[in-house]
């Protein structure tokens, strides 16, 4: 959105996951004025008018449903009606009530029975990667007080040096690194898990194109009632006019329209091609908010950060390709990012690292190693 400063999120989740993701996003403060959400293959009724989801959760999300764009193929039930058809709802309800042991893998069923979850660590790694940069950056600011400016090569070299001595208790366990920059493997833990649902669910209808925009007018979707409680899109100032933009900041910092101050810019460079990767993006955004608010709910050492220290995260999609890694590195270099997070495959890690080598911009990856 150019100088408007609006942040756009693309959600690739659907079904019962959608209220969960939007609920977490709302709690993290990344919904409402100044944010646009594009929901792919999602059913608006799951959040706006749904009898299956928790009404309490829907009521919490709805006040911040300003400017939500729905891009989907609408499912027409076997009876010829829309997604609210009794056949479609019966199908959803049957899946929801099916015991885990009947649709999960044998290994997962055994893990659930013994209360040992199957880990999905990428989101926890993504969260901790933000804190890793935040901790090392705050220490560099203290060490370089009155000395090197953030845009200087000396400052970035000090930042890379400080990364080696980072140690804190994060979402994925104790975060500490070896001399080569790899994480110490004996400290890796996990706090997240997922259900390995097998494919083969019965077909309940056909798909037809549909597009819905939640704005000033009530939402009208075939087979669904109007959506109450939705207001026009507004910006950070409370106005419906596009804001003029930020103020000039020195190189190495950027203007954050939400806080009206200059902040340290960090780029998130990774592939946004799956539900898992979108959860990683959301985890990183939540981490930035926790850093800026000194929220110690996950990382107890939040108090170590300087009182005026703030971060801002910008996203770049590598599309799982080396070319995407190069483009992401150039984007980070041209924007003056102080650090980069991401690159979850070696095919993107290597070109990304090479592009950033000249500027000594550190890369904190939650999948690549120093060897790759």
mmCIF file of C-alpha atoms in Angstrom:
data_model
loop_
_atom_site.group_PDB
_atom_site.id
_atom_site.type_symbol
_atom_site.label_atom_id
_atom_site.label_comp_id
_atom_site.label_asym_id
_atom_site.label_seq_id
_atom_site.Cartn_x
_atom_site.Cartn_y
_atom_site.Cartn_z
ATOM 1 C CA UNK A 1 0.000 0.000 0.000
ATOM 2 C CA UNK A 2 2.992 2.303 -0.486
ATOM 3 C CA UNK A 3 3.194 5.220 1.931
ATOM 4 C CA UNK A 4 -0.018 4.218 3.694
ATOM 5 C CA UNK A 5 1.919 1.897 6.009
ATOM 6 C CA UNK A 6 -0.866 -0.700 5.955
ATOM 7 C CA UNK A 7 0.169 -4.282 6.614
ATOM 8 C CA UNK A 8 -1.295 -7.033 4.431
ATOM 9 C CA UNK A 9 -1.513 -10.664 5.568
ATOM 10 C CA UNK A 10 -2.465 -13.655 3.434
ATOM 11 C CA UNK A 11 -4.064 -16.567 5.279
ATOM 12 C CA UNK A 12 -3.951 -19.965 3.582
ATOM 13 C CA UNK A 13 -5.832 -21.784 6.334
ATOM 14 C CA UNK A 14 -9.485 -22.765 6.144
ATOM 15 C CA UNK A 15 -12.128 -24.689 8.035
ATOM 16 C CA UNK A 16 -11.782 -24.852 11.800
ATOM 17 C CA UNK A 17 -8.231 -23.438 11.648
ATOM 18 C CA UNK A 18 -9.425 -20.035 10.416
ATOM 19 C CA UNK A 19 -11.101 -18.807 13.644
ATOM 20 C CA UNK A 20 -8.037 -20.022 15.555
ATOM 21 C CA UNK A 21 -5.570 -18.123 13.347
ATOM 22 C CA UNK A 22 -7.664 -14.936 13.270
ATOM 23 C CA UNK A 23 -8.242 -15.208 17.009
ATOM 24 C CA UNK A 24 -4.493 -15.412 17.645
ATOM 25 C CA UNK A 25 -3.863 -12.564 15.213
ATOM 26 C CA UNK A 26 -6.489 -10.425 16.948
ATOM 27 C CA UNK A 27 -4.969 -11.162 20.359
ATOM 28 C CA UNK A 28 -1.537 -10.209 19.010
ATOM 29 C CA UNK A 29 -2.883 -6.845 17.822
ATOM 30 C CA UNK A 30 -2.352 -7.420 14.103
ATOM 31 C CA UNK A 31 -5.995 -7.076 13.047
ATOM 32 C CA UNK A 32 -8.225 -4.028 12.785
ATOM 33 C CA UNK A 33 -7.293 -0.485 11.664
ATOM 34 C CA UNK A 34 -4.232 -0.461 9.421
ATOM 35 C CA UNK A 35 -4.311 -4.197 8.637
ATOM 36 C CA UNK A 36 -5.742 -6.079 5.657
ATOM 37 C CA UNK A 37 -6.253 -9.854 5.747
ATOM 38 C CA UNK A 38 -6.680 -11.852 2.523
ATOM 39 C CA UNK A 39 -8.230 -15.219 3.367
ATOM 40 C CA UNK A 40 -7.696 -17.845 0.672
ATOM 41 C CA UNK A 41 -10.188 -20.709 0.322
ATOM 42 C CA UNK A 42 -11.907 -19.625 3.530
ATOM 43 C CA UNK A 43 -15.571 -19.647 4.522
ATOM 44 C CA UNK A 44 -16.650 -16.249 5.874
ATOM 45 C CA UNK A 45 -19.423 -17.884 7.875
ATOM 46 C CA UNK A 46 -16.824 -19.569 10.103
ATOM 47 C CA UNK A 47 -16.005 -16.164 11.565
ATOM 48 C CA UNK A 48 -19.083 -14.031 10.882
ATOM 49 C CA UNK A 49 -22.166 -16.239 11.204
ATOM 50 C CA UNK A 50 -21.296 -19.735 12.310
ATOM 51 C CA UNK A 51 -23.160 -22.083 14.614
ATOM 52 C CA UNK A 52 -20.363 -24.657 14.733
ATOM 53 C CA UNK A 53 -17.545 -22.437 16.032
ATOM 54 C CA UNK A 54 -17.516 -20.947 19.494
ATOM 55 C CA UNK A 55 -19.821 -17.865 19.554
ATOM 56 C CA UNK A 56 -17.586 -16.317 22.210
ATOM 57 C CA UNK A 57 -14.524 -16.535 19.937
ATOM 58 C CA UNK A 58 -16.449 -15.059 17.007
ATOM 59 C CA UNK A 59 -17.643 -12.113 19.109
ATOM 60 C CA UNK A 60 -14.045 -11.337 20.107
ATOM 61 C CA UNK A 61 -12.782 -11.326 16.511
ATOM 62 C CA UNK A 62 -15.688 -9.507 14.827
ATOM 63 C CA UNK A 63 -14.986 -5.926 16.078
ATOM 64 C CA UNK A 64 -11.644 -5.988 14.225
ATOM 65 C CA UNK A 65 -12.930 -7.514 10.976
ATOM 66 C CA UNK A 66 -12.253 -4.271 9.087
ATOM 67 C CA UNK A 67 -11.070 -4.851 5.532
ATOM 68 C CA UNK A 68 -10.988 -8.643 5.334
ATOM 69 C CA UNK A 69 -10.897 -9.940 1.761
ATOM 70 C CA UNK A 70 -12.150 -13.470 1.068
ATOM 71 C CA UNK A 71 -10.839 -15.181 -2.089
ATOM 72 C CA UNK A 72 -12.258 -18.649 -2.384
ATOM 73 C CA UNK A 73 -14.069 -21.282 -4.397
ATOM 74 C CA UNK A 74 -17.419 -21.601 -2.707
ATOM 75 C CA UNK A 75 -18.537 -25.131 -1.904
ATOM 76 C CA UNK A 76 -22.015 -26.030 -3.079
ATOM 77 C CA UNK A 77 -23.462 -28.884 -1.055
ATOM 78 C CA UNK A 78 -24.688 -32.137 -2.540
ATOM 79 C CA UNK A 79 -28.259 -30.882 -2.096
ATOM 80 C CA UNK A 80 -27.578 -27.922 -4.403
ATOM 81 C CA UNK A 81 -27.392 -25.340 -1.618
ATOM 82 C CA UNK A 82 -24.444 -23.335 -0.324
ATOM 83 C CA UNK A 83 -21.955 -24.181 2.409
ATOM 84 C CA UNK A 84 -24.677 -23.874 5.028
ATOM 85 C CA UNK A 85 -26.410 -26.954 3.603
ATOM 86 C CA UNK A 86 -27.280 -29.687 6.072
ATOM 87 C CA UNK A 87 -25.108 -32.188 4.158
ATOM 88 C CA UNK A 88 -22.037 -29.991 4.426
ATOM 89 C CA UNK A 89 -22.609 -29.254 8.115
ATOM 90 C CA UNK A 90 -23.154 -32.926 8.883
ATOM 91 C CA UNK A 91 -19.873 -33.700 7.144
ATOM 92 C CA UNK A 92 -18.022 -31.043 9.182
ATOM 93 C CA UNK A 93 -19.591 -32.208 12.420
ATOM 94 C CA UNK A 94 -18.739 -35.853 11.696
ATOM 95 C CA UNK A 95 -15.069 -35.015 11.145
ATOM 96 C CA UNK A 96 -15.013 -32.936 14.310
ATOM 97 C CA UNK A 97 -16.442 -35.770 16.404
ATOM 98 C CA UNK A 98 -14.242 -38.525 14.913
ATOM 99 C CA UNK A 99 -11.812 -39.922 17.525
ATOM 100 C CA UNK A 100 -8.181 -39.055 16.783
ATOM 101 C CA UNK A 101 -7.168 -42.710 16.662
ATOM 102 C CA UNK A 102 -9.361 -43.306 13.583
ATOM 103 C CA UNK A 103 -7.871 -40.596 11.348
ATOM 104 C CA UNK A 104 -4.372 -40.099 12.728
ATOM 105 C CA UNK A 105 -1.304 -42.170 11.979
ATOM 106 C CA UNK A 106 -0.539 -45.069 14.322
ATOM 107 C CA UNK A 107 2.589 -43.324 15.567
ATOM 108 C CA UNK A 108 0.690 -40.139 16.383
ATOM 109 C CA UNK A 109 -2.132 -42.047 18.082
ATOM 110 C CA UNK A 110 0.442 -43.702 20.346
ATOM 111 C CA UNK A 111 2.048 -40.351 21.117
ATOM 112 C CA UNK A 112 -1.299 -38.812 21.996
ATOM 113 C CA UNK A 113 -2.132 -41.768 24.248
ATOM 114 C CA UNK A 114 1.117 -41.252 26.167
ATOM 115 C CA UNK A 115 0.816 -37.437 26.171
ATOM 116 C CA UNK A 116 3.944 -37.130 24.015
ATOM 117 C CA UNK A 117 3.024 -34.790 21.137
ATOM 118 C CA UNK A 118 4.503 -34.944 17.658
ATOM 119 C CA UNK A 119 6.488 -31.682 17.422
ATOM 120 C CA UNK A 120 5.953 -28.975 14.868
ATOM 121 C CA UNK A 121 8.905 -26.769 15.760
ATOM 122 C CA UNK A 122 9.098 -24.314 12.877
ATOM 123 C CA UNK A 123 6.733 -21.758 14.420
ATOM 124 C CA UNK A 124 8.626 -21.911 17.713
ATOM 125 C CA UNK A 125 11.917 -21.469 15.827
ATOM 126 C CA UNK A 126 10.463 -18.516 13.924
ATOM 127 C CA UNK A 127 9.360 -16.897 17.194
ATOM 128 C CA UNK A 128 12.768 -17.451 18.803
ATOM 129 C CA UNK A 129 14.627 -16.157 15.719
ATOM 130 C CA UNK A 130 13.017 -12.737 16.242
ATOM 131 C CA UNK A 131 14.067 -12.721 19.891
ATOM 132 C CA UNK A 132 17.601 -13.836 18.948
ATOM 133 C CA UNK A 133 18.036 -10.771 16.755
ATOM 134 C CA UNK A 134 16.328 -8.520 19.303
ATOM 135 C CA UNK A 135 18.599 -9.617 22.160
ATOM 136 C CA UNK A 136 21.817 -9.350 20.128
ATOM 137 C CA UNK A 137 20.753 -6.022 18.614
ATOM 138 C CA UNK A 138 19.930 -4.502 21.999
ATOM 139 C CA UNK A 139 23.340 -5.589 23.339
ATOM 140 C CA UNK A 140 25.038 -4.075 20.296
ATOM 141 C CA UNK A 141 23.241 -0.768 20.861
ATOM 142 C CA UNK A 142 24.540 -0.688 24.432
ATOM 143 C CA UNK A 143 28.070 -1.684 23.372
ATOM 144 C CA UNK A 144 28.150 0.907 20.585
ATOM 145 C CA UNK A 145 26.519 3.734 22.568
ATOM 146 C CA UNK A 146 27.985 6.975 21.245
ATOM 147 C CA UNK A 147 30.054 5.019 18.728
ATOM 148 C CA UNK A 148 29.200 3.372 15.423
ATOM 149 C CA UNK A 149 25.907 4.234 13.723
ATOM 150 C CA UNK A 150 23.485 1.409 12.770
ATOM 151 C CA UNK A 151 24.243 1.842 9.053
ATOM 152 C CA UNK A 152 27.989 1.361 9.550
ATOM 153 C CA UNK A 153 29.934 -1.821 8.812
ATOM 154 C CA UNK A 154 31.387 -1.722 12.340
ATOM 155 C CA UNK A 155 27.925 -1.817 13.922
ATOM 156 C CA UNK A 156 26.876 -4.839 11.857
ATOM 157 C CA UNK A 157 30.111 -6.664 12.649
ATOM 158 C CA UNK A 158 29.458 -6.061 16.349
ATOM 159 C CA UNK A 159 25.914 -7.363 15.871
ATOM 160 C CA UNK A 160 27.199 -10.568 14.266
ATOM 161 C CA UNK A 161 29.644 -10.988 17.131
ATOM 162 C CA UNK A 162 26.930 -10.519 19.763
ATOM 163 C CA UNK A 163 24.805 -13.246 18.144
ATOM 164 C CA UNK A 164 27.340 -15.865 19.236
ATOM 165 C CA UNK A 165 26.774 -15.038 22.912
ATOM 166 C CA UNK A 166 22.969 -14.978 22.873
ATOM 167 C CA UNK A 167 21.411 -17.316 25.427
ATOM 168 C CA UNK A 168 17.805 -17.271 26.592
ATOM 169 C CA UNK A 169 14.871 -19.577 27.315
ATOM 170 C CA UNK A 170 12.514 -19.377 24.339
ATOM 171 C CA UNK A 171 9.496 -21.102 22.837
ATOM 172 C CA UNK A 172 11.633 -23.953 21.476
ATOM 173 C CA UNK A 173 13.786 -24.406 24.574
ATOM 174 C CA UNK A 174 17.129 -22.921 25.552
ATOM 175 C CA UNK A 175 18.518 -20.837 22.670
ATOM 176 C CA UNK A 176 22.320 -20.877 22.542
ATOM 177 C CA UNK A 177 24.856 -21.179 19.722
ATOM 178 C CA UNK A 178 28.207 -22.771 18.913
ATOM 179 C CA UNK A 179 31.239 -20.853 17.648
ATOM 180 C CA UNK A 180 30.244 -21.647 14.051
ATOM 181 C CA UNK A 181 26.810 -20.094 14.512
ATOM 182 C CA UNK A 182 24.826 -23.337 14.703
ATOM 183 C CA UNK A 183 22.393 -23.854 17.515
ATOM 184 C CA UNK A 184 23.572 -26.178 20.259
ATOM 185 C CA UNK A 185 21.533 -29.338 19.519
ATOM 186 C CA UNK A 186 21.318 -30.527 23.096
ATOM 187 C CA UNK A 187 19.253 -27.456 23.936
ATOM 188 C CA UNK A 188 16.594 -27.928 21.253
ATOM 189 C CA UNK A 189 13.094 -28.613 22.589
ATOM 190 C CA UNK A 190 9.568 -27.960 21.380
ATOM 191 C CA UNK A 191 6.291 -26.561 22.588
ATOM 192 C CA UNK A 192 4.037 -27.080 19.557
ATOM 193 C CA UNK A 193 2.408 -30.086 17.920
ATOM 194 C CA UNK A 194 -0.020 -30.977 15.150
ATOM 195 C CA UNK A 195 -2.420 -33.727 14.145
ATOM 196 C CA UNK A 196 -1.378 -35.799 11.133
ATOM 197 C CA UNK A 197 -4.791 -36.171 9.473
ATOM 198 C CA UNK A 198 -4.838 -38.694 6.648
ATOM 199 C CA UNK A 199 -6.459 -37.792 3.277
ATOM 200 C CA UNK A 200 -9.545 -39.469 1.877
ATOM 201 C CA UNK A 201 -12.456 -37.521 3.355
ATOM 202 C CA UNK A 202 -15.692 -38.071 1.382
ATOM 203 C CA UNK A 203 -16.680 -35.486 -1.202
ATOM 204 C CA UNK A 204 -19.769 -33.494 -0.271
ATOM 205 C CA UNK A 205 -20.309 -31.160 -3.211
ATOM 206 C CA UNK A 206 -18.798 -29.079 -6.019
ATOM 207 C CA UNK A 207 -16.839 -25.811 -6.061
ATOM 208 C CA UNK A 208 -17.767 -22.545 -7.776
ATOM 209 C CA UNK A 209 -15.803 -19.237 -7.803
ATOM 210 C CA UNK A 210 -16.677 -16.699 -5.128
ATOM 211 C CA UNK A 211 -15.232 -13.427 -3.828
ATOM 212 C CA UNK A 212 -16.419 -11.525 -0.792
ATOM 213 C CA UNK A 213 -15.163 -8.264 0.705
ATOM 214 C CA UNK A 214 -15.936 -7.343 4.289
ATOM 215 C CA UNK A 215 -16.325 -3.579 4.249
ATOM 216 C CA UNK A 216 -18.973 -0.915 4.728
ATOM 217 C CA UNK A 217 -21.748 -2.958 3.095
ATOM 218 C CA UNK A 218 -23.193 -6.121 4.648
ATOM 219 C CA UNK A 219 -21.671 -9.337 3.351
ATOM 220 C CA UNK A 220 -24.012 -11.316 1.131
ATOM 221 C CA UNK A 221 -22.961 -14.864 0.266
ATOM 222 C CA UNK A 222 -25.393 -17.347 -1.304
ATOM 223 C CA UNK A 223 -27.016 -19.360 1.448
ATOM 224 C CA UNK A 224 -25.696 -17.108 4.227
ATOM 225 C CA UNK A 225 -27.389 -14.275 6.120
ATOM 226 C CA UNK A 226 -25.965 -10.769 6.178
ATOM 227 C CA UNK A 227 -22.958 -10.216 8.413
ATOM 228 C CA UNK A 228 -23.687 -7.654 11.161
ATOM 229 C CA UNK A 229 -21.136 -5.703 13.134
ATOM 230 C CA UNK A 230 -18.702 -4.953 10.265
ATOM 231 C CA UNK A 231 -17.564 -1.341 9.790
ATOM 232 C CA UNK A 232 -15.662 0.525 7.018
ATOM 233 C CA UNK A 233 -11.886 0.161 6.696
ATOM 234 C CA UNK A 234 -10.058 2.787 8.755
ATOM 235 C CA UNK A 235 -6.365 3.586 9.208
ATOM 236 C CA UNK A 236 -4.138 4.103 12.214
ATOM 237 C CA UNK A 237 -5.281 7.714 12.623
ATOM 238 C CA UNK A 238 -8.922 6.630 12.721
ATOM 239 C CA UNK A 239 -9.606 8.226 9.323
ATOM 240 C CA UNK A 240 -10.868 6.524 6.161
ATOM 241 C CA UNK A 241 -8.392 8.612 4.112
ATOM 242 C CA UNK A 242 -5.090 6.988 3.112
ATOM 243 C CA UNK A 243 -2.398 8.392 5.463
ATOM 244 C CA UNK A 244 0.432 10.497 4.085
ATOM 245 C CA UNK A 245 3.214 8.215 5.334
ATOM 246 C CA UNK A 246 6.078 8.402 7.788
ATOM 247 C CA UNK A 247 8.950 10.738 8.514
ATOM 248 C CA UNK A 248 12.587 10.465 7.518
ATOM 249 C CA UNK A 249 14.752 8.174 9.634
ATOM 250 C CA UNK A 250 18.494 7.719 9.426
ATOM 251 C CA UNK A 251 19.767 4.684 7.552
ATOM 252 C CA UNK A 252 19.464 1.502 9.576
ATOM 253 C CA UNK A 253 16.150 2.591 11.070
ATOM 254 C CA UNK A 254 12.691 3.016 9.546
ATOM 255 C CA UNK A 255 9.522 4.862 10.514
ATOM 256 C CA UNK A 256 6.779 2.795 12.157
ATOM 257 C CA UNK A 257 3.396 4.418 11.510
ATOM 258 C CA UNK A 258 1.815 2.586 14.457
ATOM 259 C CA UNK A 259 4.171 3.962 17.096
ATOM 260 C CA UNK A 260 5.191 7.188 15.293
ATOM 261 C CA UNK A 261 8.861 6.539 15.898
ATOM 262 C CA UNK A 262 11.978 5.289 14.133
ATOM 263 C CA UNK A 263 12.564 1.572 14.689
ATOM 264 C CA UNK A 264 15.072 -1.099 13.699
ATOM 265 C CA UNK A 265 13.990 -2.828 10.493
ATOM 266 C CA UNK A 266 14.249 -6.624 10.249
ATOM 267 C CA UNK A 267 13.325 -8.534 7.078
ATOM 268 C CA UNK A 268 11.625 -11.943 7.162
ATOM 269 C CA UNK A 269 12.768 -13.832 4.043
ATOM 270 C CA UNK A 270 11.157 -17.255 3.547
ATOM 271 C CA UNK A 271 8.685 -19.155 1.378
ATOM 272 C CA UNK A 272 4.998 -18.487 2.078
ATOM 273 C CA UNK A 273 3.628 -21.529 0.257
ATOM 274 C CA UNK A 274 1.887 -23.613 2.915
ATOM 275 C CA UNK A 275 -0.230 -23.469 6.045
ATOM 276 C CA UNK A 276 2.868 -24.236 8.117
ATOM 277 C CA UNK A 277 4.837 -21.351 6.581
ATOM 278 C CA UNK A 278 1.963 -18.946 7.243
ATOM 279 C CA UNK A 279 1.954 -20.027 10.881
ATOM 280 C CA UNK A 280 5.677 -19.239 10.950
ATOM 281 C CA UNK A 281 4.948 -15.732 9.666
ATOM 282 C CA UNK A 282 2.277 -15.235 12.314
ATOM 283 C CA UNK A 283 4.649 -16.491 15.030
ATOM 284 C CA UNK A 284 7.288 -13.982 13.918
ATOM 285 C CA UNK A 285 4.765 -11.125 13.963
ATOM 286 C CA UNK A 286 3.646 -12.105 17.459
ATOM 287 C CA UNK A 287 7.295 -12.196 18.569
ATOM 288 C CA UNK A 288 7.883 -8.650 17.296
ATOM 289 C CA UNK A 289 4.861 -7.428 19.234
ATOM 290 C CA UNK A 290 6.108 -9.213 22.363
ATOM 291 C CA UNK A 291 9.568 -7.669 21.903
ATOM 292 C CA UNK A 292 8.141 -4.163 21.535
ATOM 293 C CA UNK A 293 5.845 -4.594 24.545
ATOM 294 C CA UNK A 294 8.433 -6.426 26.699
ATOM 295 C CA UNK A 295 6.000 -9.336 26.990
ATOM 296 C CA UNK A 296 7.672 -12.049 29.075
ATOM 297 C CA UNK A 297 4.945 -14.684 28.637
ATOM 298 C CA UNK A 298 7.222 -16.841 26.446
ATOM 299 C CA UNK A 299 10.708 -15.338 26.803
ATOM 300 C CA UNK A 300 11.261 -14.486 30.483
ATOM 301 C CA UNK A 301 14.281 -12.277 29.722
ATOM 302 C CA UNK A 302 12.240 -9.506 28.078
ATOM 303 C CA UNK A 303 13.441 -7.023 30.701
ATOM 304 C CA UNK A 304 16.956 -7.199 29.236
ATOM 305 C CA UNK A 305 15.915 -4.978 26.318
ATOM 306 C CA UNK A 306 16.526 -1.195 26.488
ATOM 307 C CA UNK A 307 13.331 0.759 27.315
ATOM 308 C CA UNK A 308 13.244 2.620 23.970
ATOM 309 C CA UNK A 309 14.145 -0.379 21.788
ATOM 310 C CA UNK A 310 11.574 -1.163 19.059
ATOM 311 C CA UNK A 311 11.563 -3.461 16.025
ATOM 312 C CA UNK A 312 9.612 -3.669 12.771
ATOM 313 C CA UNK A 313 9.279 -6.786 10.582
ATOM 314 C CA UNK A 314 8.846 -6.760 6.801
ATOM 315 C CA UNK A 315 8.109 -9.906 4.765
ATOM 316 C CA UNK A 316 9.561 -11.258 1.522
ATOM 317 C CA UNK A 317 8.546 -14.513 -0.192
ATOM 318 C CA UNK A 318 11.403 -16.625 -1.659
ATOM 319 C CA UNK A 319 8.961 -19.087 -3.289
ATOM 320 C CA UNK A 320 11.319 -21.937 -2.305
ATOM 321 C CA UNK A 321 13.807 -20.926 -5.033
ATOM 322 C CA UNK A 322 17.445 -19.717 -5.203
ATOM 323 C CA UNK A 323 16.271 -16.724 -7.266
ATOM 324 C CA UNK A 324 13.856 -15.856 -4.473
ATOM 325 C CA UNK A 325 16.736 -15.980 -1.999
ATOM 326 C CA UNK A 326 18.731 -13.523 -4.121
ATOM 327 C CA UNK A 327 15.733 -11.202 -4.499
ATOM 328 C CA UNK A 328 15.029 -11.365 -0.767
ATOM 329 C CA UNK A 329 18.643 -10.527 0.023
ATOM 330 C CA UNK A 330 18.647 -7.569 -2.361
ATOM 331 C CA UNK A 331 15.365 -6.345 -0.868
ATOM 332 C CA UNK A 332 16.863 -6.507 2.631
ATOM 333 C CA UNK A 333 20.028 -4.759 1.452
ATOM 334 C CA UNK A 334 18.175 -1.974 -0.381
ATOM 335 C CA UNK A 335 15.765 -1.375 2.498
ATOM 336 C CA UNK A 336 18.618 -1.047 4.989
ATOM 337 C CA UNK A 337 17.421 -3.939 7.159
ATOM 338 C CA UNK A 338 19.573 -4.441 10.235
ATOM 339 C CA UNK A 339 19.082 -8.222 10.112
ATOM 340 C CA UNK A 340 17.279 -11.009 8.259
ATOM 341 C CA UNK A 341 15.211 -13.934 9.558
ATOM 342 C CA UNK A 342 14.177 -17.014 7.616
ATOM 343 C CA UNK A 343 15.511 -18.968 4.614
ATOM 344 C CA UNK A 344 14.202 -22.388 5.578
ATOM 345 C CA UNK A 345 15.887 -24.302 2.712
ATOM 346 C CA UNK A 346 19.547 -24.462 1.692
ATOM 347 C CA UNK A 347 18.592 -23.570 -1.907
ATOM 348 C CA UNK A 348 17.601 -20.119 -0.610
ATOM 349 C CA UNK A 349 20.074 -19.930 2.297
ATOM 350 C CA UNK A 350 23.222 -19.933 0.158
ATOM 351 C CA UNK A 351 22.275 -17.148 -2.295
ATOM 352 C CA UNK A 352 20.681 -15.108 0.477
ATOM 353 C CA UNK A 353 23.858 -15.287 2.578
ATOM 354 C CA UNK A 354 26.063 -14.392 -0.406
ATOM 355 C CA UNK A 355 24.009 -11.309 -1.239
ATOM 356 C CA UNK A 356 24.172 -10.066 2.362
ATOM 357 C CA UNK A 357 27.878 -10.839 2.852
ATOM 358 C CA UNK A 358 29.116 -7.478 1.532
ATOM 359 C CA UNK A 359 26.925 -5.503 3.929
ATOM 360 C CA UNK A 360 27.684 -7.882 6.835
ATOM 361 C CA UNK A 361 23.942 -8.196 7.481
ATOM 362 C CA UNK A 362 23.372 -11.173 9.819
ATOM 363 C CA UNK A 363 20.947 -13.960 8.897
ATOM 364 C CA UNK A 364 19.175 -15.874 11.670
ATOM 365 C CA UNK A 365 17.727 -19.011 10.078
ATOM 366 C CA UNK A 366 15.419 -21.538 11.716
ATOM 367 C CA UNK A 367 16.347 -24.349 9.292
ATOM 368 C CA UNK A 368 19.719 -23.738 7.611
ATOM 369 C CA UNK A 369 23.113 -24.437 9.147
ATOM 370 C CA UNK A 370 26.492 -22.758 8.727
ATOM 371 C CA UNK A 371 27.589 -25.747 6.613
ATOM 372 C CA UNK A 372 24.760 -25.221 4.095
#
